[in-house]
Amino acid sequence: KTFTYYEEDFWNHDNYNGSIVADDGIVCVSYDDTREDDTLPCIMGFVLSTSAIANMTKQERHTNICQHYAKLFQNKKALKSINYKEKNWTEEQWIGGCYVGTVGPSVLTTCQRKHCEPINDRI
């Protein structure tokens, strides 16, 4: 789990909400984690351990994440993060990881009818 901080919430200025669901790149899911009073603009992102944890330093992950955000938000301001924090949940003895479930491209549209059908008379 990562927190990438910026001087301003550039994604909102470009009419993005800070959310990403990606099947390529270091961050698979992100959300705008800016405080309600608009201070500390931040994007919180989930990084799959297979993508970065073992093979990169913290600084390399930070740089790679900023590059990923710059590409997806189409804004070079993403490269100018002012702070970065991360938590590797796989290091926690009793937790073993932070699981995020996402579906790949076309899954929801392809399975839409089945997804809406009741199961055992339940929705």
XYZ file of C-alpha atoms in Angstrom:
123
model
C 0.000 0.000 0.000
C 1.479 3.320 -1.029
C 0.804 6.995 -0.400
C 2.191 9.490 -2.918
C 1.870 13.145 -1.877
C 1.831 16.233 -4.097
C 1.782 20.035 -3.796
C -1.605 20.093 -5.525
C -4.285 17.642 -6.597
C -3.431 17.968 -10.289
C -5.714 15.046 -11.185
C -8.790 16.998 -10.047
C -7.708 20.014 -12.099
C -7.697 17.696 -15.121
C -11.169 16.303 -14.245
C -9.876 12.957 -12.954
C -10.931 11.601 -9.575
C -7.638 9.908 -8.709
C -8.990 6.396 -9.175
C -7.192 3.863 -11.308
C -7.906 0.230 -12.084
C -5.044 -0.992 -14.246
C -4.008 -4.347 -15.608
C -0.552 -3.072 -16.530
C 2.025 -1.190 -14.469
C 3.122 -1.124 -10.867
C -0.139 0.166 -9.344
C -3.220 -1.989 -9.920
C -5.722 0.193 -8.015
C -5.536 3.761 -6.706
C -7.790 6.278 -4.977
C -7.633 9.975 -4.144
C -6.662 10.103 -0.471
C -6.596 13.898 -0.102
C -7.985 15.150 3.181
C -11.515 16.550 3.224
C -10.167 20.082 3.681
C -8.102 19.655 0.466
C -4.794 19.630 2.332
C -2.130 17.000 1.696
C -3.080 15.985 -1.857
C -2.381 12.261 -2.029
C -2.982 9.244 -4.203
C -3.176 5.959 -2.317
C -2.197 2.998 -4.465
C -2.029 -0.761 -4.169
C 1.085 -2.409 -5.568
C 1.136 -6.127 -6.196
C 4.082 -7.783 -4.508
C 5.012 -9.541 -7.728
C 5.340 -6.141 -9.405
C 7.754 -4.409 -7.086
C 8.329 -5.469 -3.535
C 11.199 -7.893 -3.965
C 12.958 -6.397 -6.964
C 13.074 -2.647 -6.238
C 14.266 -0.302 -3.546
C 11.788 2.057 -1.918
C 13.103 4.938 -4.040
C 12.785 2.870 -7.216
C 9.182 2.010 -6.328
C 8.430 5.679 -5.661
C 9.906 6.728 -9.007
C 8.135 3.937 -10.864
C 4.790 4.786 -9.254
C 5.147 8.471 -10.171
C 5.933 7.483 -13.761
C 2.897 5.199 -13.800
C 0.621 8.003 -12.527
C 2.093 10.450 -15.068
C 1.264 8.023 -17.853
C -2.258 7.171 -16.681
C -3.263 10.702 -15.667
C -1.477 12.121 -18.724
C 0.202 14.773 -16.594
C 3.913 15.301 -15.876
C 3.035 16.874 -12.520
C 2.704 13.305 -11.257
C 6.491 13.030 -11.533
C 6.928 15.750 -8.872
C 5.835 13.998 -5.712
C 6.784 15.793 -2.491
C 6.585 12.750 -0.203
C 6.049 9.015 -0.362
C 5.119 6.386 2.214
C 4.558 2.687 1.808
C 3.549 -0.299 3.881
C 4.546 -3.798 2.862
C 1.798 -5.877 4.417
C 3.531 -9.144 3.511
C 6.073 -8.345 6.235
C 3.392 -8.532 8.938
C 3.552 -11.861 10.745
C -0.168 -12.207 11.449
C -1.549 -10.595 8.300
C 0.531 -11.924 5.422
C -0.586 -9.356 2.884
C -3.159 -6.803 1.871
C -5.505 -8.298 -0.683
C -7.212 -6.271 -3.354
C -9.599 -7.955 -5.737
C -10.080 -6.462 -9.166
C -11.392 -7.856 -12.390
C -9.650 -7.635 -15.722
C -10.800 -5.789 -18.826
C -14.204 -6.816 -20.259
C -15.119 -9.093 -17.336
C -18.027 -6.987 -16.072
C -19.438 -6.256 -19.527
C -19.026 -9.862 -20.677
C -20.561 -11.390 -17.546
C -23.116 -8.678 -16.848
C -26.228 -10.842 -17.321
C -24.922 -13.671 -15.128
C -23.749 -11.194 -12.520
C -27.275 -9.765 -12.199
C -29.091 -13.099 -11.893
C -30.311 -14.095 -8.405
C -28.552 -16.991 -6.707
C -30.863 -19.278 -4.715
C -33.624 -16.625 -4.760
C -31.210 -14.021 -3.414
C -29.835 -10.939 -5.057
